[in-house]
Coordinates of C-alpha atoms in Angstrom, one line a residue:
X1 CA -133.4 102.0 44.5
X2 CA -133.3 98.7 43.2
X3 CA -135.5 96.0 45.1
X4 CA -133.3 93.2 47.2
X5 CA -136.2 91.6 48.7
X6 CA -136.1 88.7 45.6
X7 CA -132.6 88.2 46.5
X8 CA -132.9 87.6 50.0
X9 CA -135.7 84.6 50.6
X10 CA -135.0 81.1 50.1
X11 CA -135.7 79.6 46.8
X12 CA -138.7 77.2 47.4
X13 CA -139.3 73.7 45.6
X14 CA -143.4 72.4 44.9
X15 CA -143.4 69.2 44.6
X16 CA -146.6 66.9 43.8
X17 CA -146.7 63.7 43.2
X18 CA -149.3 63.2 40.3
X19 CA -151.3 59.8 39.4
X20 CA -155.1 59.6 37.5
X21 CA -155.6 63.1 38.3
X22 CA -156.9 64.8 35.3
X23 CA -160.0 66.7 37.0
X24 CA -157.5 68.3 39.6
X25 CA -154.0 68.8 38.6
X26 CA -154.4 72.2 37.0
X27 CA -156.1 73.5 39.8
X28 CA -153.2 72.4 42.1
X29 CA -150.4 74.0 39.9
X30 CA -152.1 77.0 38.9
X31 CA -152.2 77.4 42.4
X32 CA -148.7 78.0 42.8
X33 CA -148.1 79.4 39.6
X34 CA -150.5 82.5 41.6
X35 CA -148.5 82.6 45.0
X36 CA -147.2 86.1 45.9
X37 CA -144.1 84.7 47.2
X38 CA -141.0 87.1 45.2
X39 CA -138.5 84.2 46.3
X40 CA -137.8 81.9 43.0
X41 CA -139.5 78.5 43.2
X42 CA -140.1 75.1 40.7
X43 CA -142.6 73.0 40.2
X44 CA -141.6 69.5 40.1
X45 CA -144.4 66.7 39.2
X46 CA -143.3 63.3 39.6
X47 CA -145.9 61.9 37.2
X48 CA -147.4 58.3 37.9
X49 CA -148.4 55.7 35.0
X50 CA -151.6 57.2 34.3
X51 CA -154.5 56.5 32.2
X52 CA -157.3 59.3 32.5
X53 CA -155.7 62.1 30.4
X54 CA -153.0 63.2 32.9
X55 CA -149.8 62.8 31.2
X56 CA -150.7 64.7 28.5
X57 CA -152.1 67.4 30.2
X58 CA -149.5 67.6 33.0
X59 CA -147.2 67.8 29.5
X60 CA -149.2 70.9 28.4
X61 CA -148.4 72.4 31.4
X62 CA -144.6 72.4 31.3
X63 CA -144.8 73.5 27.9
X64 CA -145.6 76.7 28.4
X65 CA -143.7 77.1 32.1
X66 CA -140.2 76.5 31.9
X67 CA -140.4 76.5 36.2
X68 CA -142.1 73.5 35.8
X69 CA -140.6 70.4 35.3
X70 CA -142.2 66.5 35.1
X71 CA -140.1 63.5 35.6
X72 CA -141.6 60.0 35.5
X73 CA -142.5 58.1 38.4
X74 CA -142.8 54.8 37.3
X75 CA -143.5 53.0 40.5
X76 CA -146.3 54.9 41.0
X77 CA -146.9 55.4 44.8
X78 CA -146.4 58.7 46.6
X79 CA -143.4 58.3 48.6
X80 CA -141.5 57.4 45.8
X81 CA -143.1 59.8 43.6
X82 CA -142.2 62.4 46.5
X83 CA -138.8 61.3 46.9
X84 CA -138.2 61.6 42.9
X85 CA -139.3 64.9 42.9
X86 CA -137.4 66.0 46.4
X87 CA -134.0 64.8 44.4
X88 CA -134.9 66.4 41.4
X89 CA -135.1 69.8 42.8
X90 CA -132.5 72.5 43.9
X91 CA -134.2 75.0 46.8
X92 CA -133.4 74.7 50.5
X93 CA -137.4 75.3 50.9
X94 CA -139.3 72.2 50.2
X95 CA -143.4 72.2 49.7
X96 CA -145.3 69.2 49.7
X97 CA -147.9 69.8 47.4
X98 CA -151.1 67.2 47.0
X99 CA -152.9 66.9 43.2
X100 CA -156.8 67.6 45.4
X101 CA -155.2 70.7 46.7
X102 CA -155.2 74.2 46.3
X103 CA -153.0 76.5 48.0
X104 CA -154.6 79.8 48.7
X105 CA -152.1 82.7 47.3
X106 CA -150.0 83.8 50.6
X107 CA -149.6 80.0 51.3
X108 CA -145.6 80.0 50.6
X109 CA -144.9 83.3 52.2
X110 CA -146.4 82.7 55.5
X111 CA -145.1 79.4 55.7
X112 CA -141.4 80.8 54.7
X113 CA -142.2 83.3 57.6
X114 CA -143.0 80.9 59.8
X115 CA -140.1 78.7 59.3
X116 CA -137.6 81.3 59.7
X117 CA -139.4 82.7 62.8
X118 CA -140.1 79.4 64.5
X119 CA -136.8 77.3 63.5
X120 CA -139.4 74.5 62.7
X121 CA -137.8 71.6 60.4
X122 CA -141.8 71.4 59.1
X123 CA -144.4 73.6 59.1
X124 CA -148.3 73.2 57.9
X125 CA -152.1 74.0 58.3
X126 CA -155.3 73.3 58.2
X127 CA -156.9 70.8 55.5
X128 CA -159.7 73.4 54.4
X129 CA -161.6 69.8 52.6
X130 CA -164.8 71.8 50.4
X131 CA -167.0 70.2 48.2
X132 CA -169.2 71.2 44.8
X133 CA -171.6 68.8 45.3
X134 CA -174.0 67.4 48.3
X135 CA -172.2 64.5 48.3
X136 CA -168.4 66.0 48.6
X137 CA -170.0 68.4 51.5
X138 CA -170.8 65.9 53.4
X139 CA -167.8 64.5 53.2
X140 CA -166.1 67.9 53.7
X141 CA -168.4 68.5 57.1
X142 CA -167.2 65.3 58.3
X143 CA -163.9 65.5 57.5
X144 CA -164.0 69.0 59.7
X145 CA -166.0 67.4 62.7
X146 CA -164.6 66.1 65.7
X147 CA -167.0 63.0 65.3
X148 CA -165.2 62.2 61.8
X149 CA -161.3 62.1 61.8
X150 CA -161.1 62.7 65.3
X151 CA -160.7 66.3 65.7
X152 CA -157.0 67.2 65.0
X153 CA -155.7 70.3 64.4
X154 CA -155.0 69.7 61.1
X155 CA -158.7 69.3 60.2
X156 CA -160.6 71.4 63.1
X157 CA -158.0 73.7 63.7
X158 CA -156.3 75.4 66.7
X159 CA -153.3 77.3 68.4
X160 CA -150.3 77.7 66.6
X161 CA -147.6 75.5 68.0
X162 CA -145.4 71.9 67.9
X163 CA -147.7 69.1 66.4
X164 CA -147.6 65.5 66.1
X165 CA -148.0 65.9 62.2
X166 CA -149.5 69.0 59.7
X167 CA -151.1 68.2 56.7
X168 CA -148.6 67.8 53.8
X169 CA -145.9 70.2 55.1
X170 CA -143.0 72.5 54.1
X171 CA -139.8 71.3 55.3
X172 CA -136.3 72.3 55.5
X173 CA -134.5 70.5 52.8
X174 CA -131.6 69.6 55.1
X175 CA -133.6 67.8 57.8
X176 CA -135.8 65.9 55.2
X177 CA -131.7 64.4 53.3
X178 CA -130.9 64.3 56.8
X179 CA -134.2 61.7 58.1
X180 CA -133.4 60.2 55.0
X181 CA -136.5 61.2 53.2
X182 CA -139.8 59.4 52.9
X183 CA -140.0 55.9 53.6
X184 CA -141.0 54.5 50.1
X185 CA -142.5 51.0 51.9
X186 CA -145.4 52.8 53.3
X187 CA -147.7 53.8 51.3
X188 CA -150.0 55.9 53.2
X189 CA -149.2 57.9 56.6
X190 CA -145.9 58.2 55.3
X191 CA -145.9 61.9 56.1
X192 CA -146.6 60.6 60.2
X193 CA -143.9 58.3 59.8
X194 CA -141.7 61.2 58.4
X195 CA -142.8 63.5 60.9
X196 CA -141.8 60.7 63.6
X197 CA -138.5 60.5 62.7
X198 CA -138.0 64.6 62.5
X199 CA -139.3 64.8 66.0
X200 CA -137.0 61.8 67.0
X201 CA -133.8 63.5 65.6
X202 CA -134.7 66.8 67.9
X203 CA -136.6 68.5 65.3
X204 CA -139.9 70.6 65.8
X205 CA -142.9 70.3 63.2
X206 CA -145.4 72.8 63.8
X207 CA -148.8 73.8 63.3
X208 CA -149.9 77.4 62.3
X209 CA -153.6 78.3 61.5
X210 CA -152.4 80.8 59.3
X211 CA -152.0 77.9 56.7
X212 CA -154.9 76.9 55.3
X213 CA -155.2 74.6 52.3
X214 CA -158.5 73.5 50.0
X215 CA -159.0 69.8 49.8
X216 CA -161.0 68.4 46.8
X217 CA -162.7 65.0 48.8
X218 CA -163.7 61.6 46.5
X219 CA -166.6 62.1 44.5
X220 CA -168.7 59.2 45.2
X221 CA -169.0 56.5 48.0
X222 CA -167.2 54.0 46.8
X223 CA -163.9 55.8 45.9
X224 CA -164.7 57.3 49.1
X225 CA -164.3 54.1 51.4
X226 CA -161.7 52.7 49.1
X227 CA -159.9 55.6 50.6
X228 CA -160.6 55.3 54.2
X229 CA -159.8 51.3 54.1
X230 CA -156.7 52.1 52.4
X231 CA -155.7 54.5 54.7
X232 CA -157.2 52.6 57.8
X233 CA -155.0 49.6 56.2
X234 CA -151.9 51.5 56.9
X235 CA -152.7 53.7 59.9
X236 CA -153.1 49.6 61.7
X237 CA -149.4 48.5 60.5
X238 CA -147.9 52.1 61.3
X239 CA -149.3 51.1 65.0
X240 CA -148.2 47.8 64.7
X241 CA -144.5 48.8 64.0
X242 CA -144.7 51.9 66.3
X243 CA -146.6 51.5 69.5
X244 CA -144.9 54.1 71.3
X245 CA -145.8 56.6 69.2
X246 CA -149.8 56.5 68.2
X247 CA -151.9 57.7 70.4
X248 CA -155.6 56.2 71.7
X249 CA -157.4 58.3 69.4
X250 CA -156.2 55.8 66.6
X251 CA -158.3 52.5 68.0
X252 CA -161.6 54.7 68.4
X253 CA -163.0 53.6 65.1
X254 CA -161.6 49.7 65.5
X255 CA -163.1 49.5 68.5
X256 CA -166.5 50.9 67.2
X257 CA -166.8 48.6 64.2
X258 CA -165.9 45.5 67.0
X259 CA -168.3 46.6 69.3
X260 CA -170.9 47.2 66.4
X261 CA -170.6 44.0 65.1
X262 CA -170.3 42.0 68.1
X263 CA -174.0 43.5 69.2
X264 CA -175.4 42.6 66.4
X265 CA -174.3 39.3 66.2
X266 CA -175.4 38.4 70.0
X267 CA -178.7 40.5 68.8
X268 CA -179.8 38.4 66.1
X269 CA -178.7 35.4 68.4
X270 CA -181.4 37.1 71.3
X271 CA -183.7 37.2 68.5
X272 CA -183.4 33.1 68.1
X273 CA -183.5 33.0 71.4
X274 CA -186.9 34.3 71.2
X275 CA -187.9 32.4 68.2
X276 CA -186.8 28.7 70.7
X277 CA -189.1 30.2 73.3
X278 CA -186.0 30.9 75.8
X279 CA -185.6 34.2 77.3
X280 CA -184.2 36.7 75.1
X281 CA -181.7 38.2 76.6
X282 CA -179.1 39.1 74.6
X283 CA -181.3 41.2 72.6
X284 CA -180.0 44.0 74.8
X285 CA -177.0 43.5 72.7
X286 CA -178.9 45.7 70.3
X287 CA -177.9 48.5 72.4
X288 CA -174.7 49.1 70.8
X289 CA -175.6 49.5 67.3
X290 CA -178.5 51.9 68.1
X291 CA -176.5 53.7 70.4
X292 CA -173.8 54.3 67.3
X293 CA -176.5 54.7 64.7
X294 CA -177.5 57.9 67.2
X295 CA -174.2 59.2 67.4
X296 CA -174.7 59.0 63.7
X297 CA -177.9 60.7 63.7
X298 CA -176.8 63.4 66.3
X299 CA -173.9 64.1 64.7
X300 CA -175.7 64.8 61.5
X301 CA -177.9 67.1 63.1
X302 CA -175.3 69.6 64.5
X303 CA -172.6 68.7 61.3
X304 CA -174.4 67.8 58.7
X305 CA -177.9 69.9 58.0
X306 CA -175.3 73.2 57.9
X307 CA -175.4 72.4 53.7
X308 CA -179.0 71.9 52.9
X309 CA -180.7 69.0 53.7
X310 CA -179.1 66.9 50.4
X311 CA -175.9 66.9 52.1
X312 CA -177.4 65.9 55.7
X313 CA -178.7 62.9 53.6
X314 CA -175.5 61.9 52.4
X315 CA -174.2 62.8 56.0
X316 CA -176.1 59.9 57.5
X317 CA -174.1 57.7 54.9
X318 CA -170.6 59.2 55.0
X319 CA -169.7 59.2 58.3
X320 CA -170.7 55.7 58.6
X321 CA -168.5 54.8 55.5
X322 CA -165.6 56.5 56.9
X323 CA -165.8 54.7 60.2
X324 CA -166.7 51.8 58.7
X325 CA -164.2 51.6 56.3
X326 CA -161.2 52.7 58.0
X327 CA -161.8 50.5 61.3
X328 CA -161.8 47.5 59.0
X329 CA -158.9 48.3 57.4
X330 CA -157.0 49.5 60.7
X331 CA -157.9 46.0 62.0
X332 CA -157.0 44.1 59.2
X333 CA -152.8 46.3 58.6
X334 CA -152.8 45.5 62.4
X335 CA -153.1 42.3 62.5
X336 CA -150.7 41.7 59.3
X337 CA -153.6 40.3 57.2
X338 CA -153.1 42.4 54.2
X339 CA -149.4 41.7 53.5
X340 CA -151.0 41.4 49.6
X341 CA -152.9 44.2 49.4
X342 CA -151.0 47.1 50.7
X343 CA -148.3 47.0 47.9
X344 CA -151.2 48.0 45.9
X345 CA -153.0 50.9 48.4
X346 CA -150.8 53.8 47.6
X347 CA -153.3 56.0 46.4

């Protein structure tokens, strides 16, 4: 008897929006070039102004798959790059797919399944982050700590039901025409945002930890923090222009890098103190700092020493950089002091 099945599941859509991202973006399609989903599916790239090699190698790749198509993207930033390739595409099954990731094989079918059993309007997983090197597993370690991103599902895990926001996501084409897509002025967290406004109109995005997703993390420190105080930049104006809806969890690491600072500044004014002969005092404001920098230390002892001493190392340096960099950047979007750079943090 001849086999239905095909026939029957919604036709799904990949798209990735694609800048600089030469060492990854194979990996990421031939990812869903292997799915095991029998529905039919594209692959849509919306392709950034590059520099490194990708055009030409995203070119190779639609060369020899005629289910994969590349359009330009000549602004640049994901949103828009996301909305390009949303239009551009035909299935009422729509996955958001990032150039660091790789989706394991069942990835579309179980979060097909999911849709149609839960009536969610988006659906996602867990951001599996692994690394190659001792540096990247440190990173990875603290991305799935609670001391690092502050223990969401989407990076620690959990039960299976509605969520604030998923990593990426797979989304009903209707609801995401009917939000009125991405919002192309924010260049990072657009997917909270996005998620925001699907909860708003009534609709349910959820969280199943049958999805799980590898994440490539930055390969070296400083491409590293540019990342957090990018993202820190935009996670402080998304709180800024929606109060309401962020919850404390958000000011941890603004709050930290305050505190940290302000004790070492009263510190180093006990330690004049001394050096005048007055009682020194405020050296107590030392506290703080040393009572972070343990955290640090404690937290690389249960996290960090699980990949080889190397990587516990680095541990002691990424978490730091990812507070660090993040709080200074959440400070600075919330306070509307980086009108000039955020137009430029979309990656």
């Amino acid at each position: 008897m001849p086999d239905d099945t095909v026939n029957t599941l919604p036709g799904v859509s990949y798209v990735m929006p694609v800048l600089n991202e030469a060492t990854h973006v194979r990996a990421a399609v031939d990812s869903l070039l292997a799915q095991d989903y029998t529905g039919p599916f594209e692959v849509t790239i919306a392709l950034g102004p590059s520099i490194d090699g990708t055009t030409e190698l995203v070119a190779e790749l639609a060369a020899v798959d005629s289910r994969i198509r590349v359009v330009d993207n000549e602004i640049g930033s994901t949103p828009a790059g996301l909305n390009l390739a949303i239009r551009q595409s035909q299935y009422p099954v729509v996955i958001r797919v990032d150039a660091h990731s790789v989706l394991p094989p069942d990835y579309a079918r179980v979060a097909v399944e999911t849709i149609l059993e839960t009536g969610a309007d988006n659906v996602g997983g867990l951001m599996d982050a692994q690394g190659t090197t001792a540096f990247e597993r440190a990173v990875a370690r603290a991305y799935g700590s609670r001391i690092g991103l502050g223990g969401t599902k989407l990076h620690v895990g959990g039960a299976a039901g509605p969520a604030e926001t998923v990593y990426l996501g797979v989304f009903r084409r209707d609801r995401l025409l009917e939000v009125g897509l991405f919002d192309e002025e924010i260049k990072r967290g657009q997917d909270w945002e996005l998620n925001r406004r699907i909860r708003q109109a009534g609709g349910t995005v959820w969280f199943t930890p049958r999805l799980h997703v590898v994440y490539r993390p930055r390969p070296n420190l400083y491409r590293l923090a540019r990342q957090f105080f990018s993202t820190g930049i935009w996670r402080g104006e998304l709180a800024r222009r929606f109060p309401a809806s962020n919850g404390l969890r958000y000011f941890a690491p603004p709050v930290m890098v305050l505190g940290v600072a302000l004790g070492v500044l009263l510190g180093l004014g006990g330690v004049l103190q001394a050096a005048l002969g007055a009682t020194p005092w405020l050296l107590w404001a030392f506290a703080v700092p040393a009572a972070y920098l343990l955290i640090v230390i404690a937290s690389a002892v249960v996290w960090g020493r699980r990949d080889g001493f190397s990587s516990f190392l680095w541990f002691l340096v990424v978490l730091p950089c990812i507070h660090f960099s993040w709080g200074i950047g959440f400070i600075l979007g919330y306070l509307s002091l980086t009108r000039n750079i955020t137009a430029h943090t979309g990656r």
